[in-house]
Amino acid sequence: MIDRETFRLQLERHEGRRLFPYVDTVGKVTIGCGRNLTDCGIRDTEADLMLDNDITECLAELAVRLPWSERLDEVRQRVLADMMFNLGWSRLSRFTRTLTAIERGEYGTAATQMLTSLWARQVGQRAQRLAAMMATGKEQP
C-alpha cells in the first residue's frame, strides 16, 4: 500500500506548487500541484470549497470596511456583499455616493446610483436585480 503522505511529497517535489494558473510544458492550463484544468477542470466539491472560502473572506472584509452595513436588513446586506464579491473593495469603495446613500437609508437614491455606473452596464441583469433589492428591501426573482 502506498503511503499517501510520502507520495504527496514526491508529487509536490516533481510537479511544484503554483497558486495561480499557468500553461505547462505541453500547453495545458494547470494550477496547484499539476492539476490539468484544460482537460480535468475542478470537481463540484472543489468549486464549493473555493466559493465558501471566498464568501467567508468577502463577508469579513465587508464587516471591516463597512461596519454600518450590519445594521441593514438582510436583503440589503446581501446586495452589498454581492457587489463586494463581484467588484472587490478597491472598486466598490469608488461607489462613494451609493455607499453614502445606503448608509443614510436613502435606498432609492442608492439604487439609481448603482444603475448609472459602468459596473451596471457590464453586469446587466445582475445590477438590475441588485438595484431592485436595494430599493425595495425584497428578494427579486
Coordinates of C-alpha atoms in Angstrom, one line a residue:
M1 CA 0.0 0.0 0.0
I2 CA 1.3 3.4 -1.0
D3 CA 1.9 5.8 1.9
R4 CA -0.2 8.9 0.8
E5 CA 1.9 11.5 2.6
T6 CA 5.1 10.2 1.1
F7 CA 3.5 10.1 -2.4
R8 CA 2.1 13.6 -1.8
L9 CA 5.5 15.0 -1.0
Q10 CA 7.0 13.2 -4.0
L11 CA 4.4 14.7 -6.3
E12 CA 4.9 18.2 -4.9
R13 CA 8.6 17.9 -5.4
H14 CA 8.1 16.8 -9.1
E15 CA 5.1 18.9 -10.0
G16 CA 5.8 22.0 -7.9
R17 CA 3.0 24.1 -6.3
R18 CA 1.6 27.1 -8.1
L19 CA -1.3 29.0 -6.7
F20 CA -2.1 30.8 -10.0
P21 CA -2.9 29.2 -13.3
Y22 CA 0.0 28.6 -15.7
V23 CA 0.5 26.9 -19.0
D24 CA 2.5 23.7 -18.6
T25 CA 5.2 22.3 -21.0
V26 CA 2.5 20.7 -23.2
G27 CA 0.2 23.7 -23.4
K28 CA -2.3 22.7 -20.7
V29 CA -3.6 25.3 -18.3
T30 CA -2.6 24.0 -14.9
I31 CA -2.8 25.0 -11.2
G32 CA -1.7 23.7 -7.8
C33 CA 0.4 20.6 -8.0
G34 CA -0.1 19.6 -11.6
R35 CA -3.9 19.9 -11.8
N36 CA -4.7 19.9 -15.5
L37 CA -7.6 22.5 -15.8
T38 CA -7.7 22.2 -19.6
D39 CA -8.7 18.5 -19.5
C40 CA -10.0 17.9 -16.0
G41 CA -11.3 21.2 -14.7
I42 CA -12.3 21.1 -11.0
R43 CA -14.8 19.0 -9.1
D44 CA -18.1 20.4 -7.7
T45 CA -16.8 19.9 -4.2
E46 CA -13.7 21.9 -5.0
A47 CA -15.8 24.7 -6.5
D48 CA -18.0 24.6 -3.4
L49 CA -14.9 24.8 -1.1
M50 CA -13.5 27.8 -3.1
L51 CA -16.8 29.6 -3.0
D52 CA -17.2 29.0 0.7
N53 CA -13.7 30.4 1.3
D54 CA -14.4 33.4 -0.9
I55 CA -17.7 34.1 0.8
T56 CA -16.0 34.0 4.2
E57 CA -13.3 36.5 3.1
C58 CA -15.9 38.7 1.4
L59 CA -18.2 39.0 4.5
A60 CA -15.2 39.5 6.8
E61 CA -13.9 42.4 4.6
L62 CA -17.4 43.9 4.3
A63 CA -17.7 43.9 8.1
V64 CA -14.3 45.7 8.5
R65 CA -14.7 48.1 5.6
L66 CA -18.4 49.0 6.1
P67 CA -19.3 48.1 9.7
W68 CA -22.5 50.1 9.5
S69 CA -23.8 47.6 6.9
E70 CA -24.5 45.1 9.7
R71 CA -27.4 47.4 10.7
L72 CA -29.1 46.9 7.3
D73 CA -31.8 44.3 6.7
E74 CA -30.5 41.0 5.4
V75 CA -31.5 41.7 1.7
R76 CA -29.6 44.9 1.6
Q77 CA -26.7 43.4 3.3
R78 CA -26.6 40.7 0.6
V79 CA -26.7 43.4 -2.1
L80 CA -23.5 45.0 -0.6
A81 CA -21.9 41.6 -0.1
D82 CA -22.7 40.6 -3.8
M83 CA -21.2 43.9 -5.0
M84 CA -18.1 43.3 -2.8
F85 CA -17.7 39.8 -4.1
N86 CA -18.0 40.9 -7.7
L87 CA -16.0 44.2 -7.5
G88 CA -13.6 43.7 -4.6
W89 CA -13.2 46.5 -2.1
S90 CA -10.9 48.6 -4.3
R91 CA -13.7 49.1 -6.9
L92 CA -16.7 49.0 -4.5
S93 CA -15.1 51.8 -2.5
R94 CA -15.3 54.1 -5.6
F95 CA -19.2 53.9 -5.3
T96 CA -19.0 56.8 -2.7
R97 CA -22.4 58.3 -3.5
T98 CA -24.0 54.9 -3.5
L99 CA -22.5 53.9 -0.2
T100 CA -23.3 57.2 1.4
A101 CA -26.9 56.9 0.3
I102 CA -27.2 53.4 1.7
E103 CA -25.7 54.4 5.0
R104 CA -28.2 57.2 5.2
G105 CA -31.1 54.9 4.4
E106 CA -31.7 56.5 1.0
Y107 CA -32.2 53.2 -0.8
G108 CA -34.0 54.6 -3.9
T109 CA -31.1 57.0 -4.5
A110 CA -28.6 54.2 -3.9
A111 CA -30.4 52.0 -6.4
T112 CA -30.3 54.8 -9.0
Q113 CA -26.6 55.4 -8.4
M114 CA -25.9 51.7 -8.8
L115 CA -27.7 51.7 -12.2
T116 CA -25.9 54.7 -13.6
S117 CA -22.5 53.1 -13.2
L118 CA -20.1 51.3 -15.7
W119 CA -20.5 48.3 -13.5
A120 CA -24.2 48.2 -14.2
R121 CA -23.6 48.2 -17.9
Q122 CA -21.0 45.4 -17.5
V123 CA -23.1 43.1 -15.4
G124 CA -26.5 43.8 -16.9
Q125 CA -29.3 41.8 -15.2
R126 CA -27.3 41.3 -12.1
A127 CA -27.3 45.1 -11.5
Q128 CA -31.0 45.4 -12.3
R129 CA -31.8 42.7 -9.7
L130 CA -29.5 44.1 -7.0
A131 CA -30.7 47.7 -7.5
A132 CA -34.3 46.5 -7.2
M133 CA -33.4 44.6 -4.0
M134 CA -31.7 47.7 -2.7
A135 CA -34.7 49.9 -3.5
T136 CA -37.3 47.6 -2.1
G137 CA -35.6 45.5 0.5
K138 CA -37.2 42.5 -1.1
E139 CA -35.8 39.4 -2.8
Q140 CA -36.0 39.5 -6.6
P141 CA -36.8 36.5 -8.8

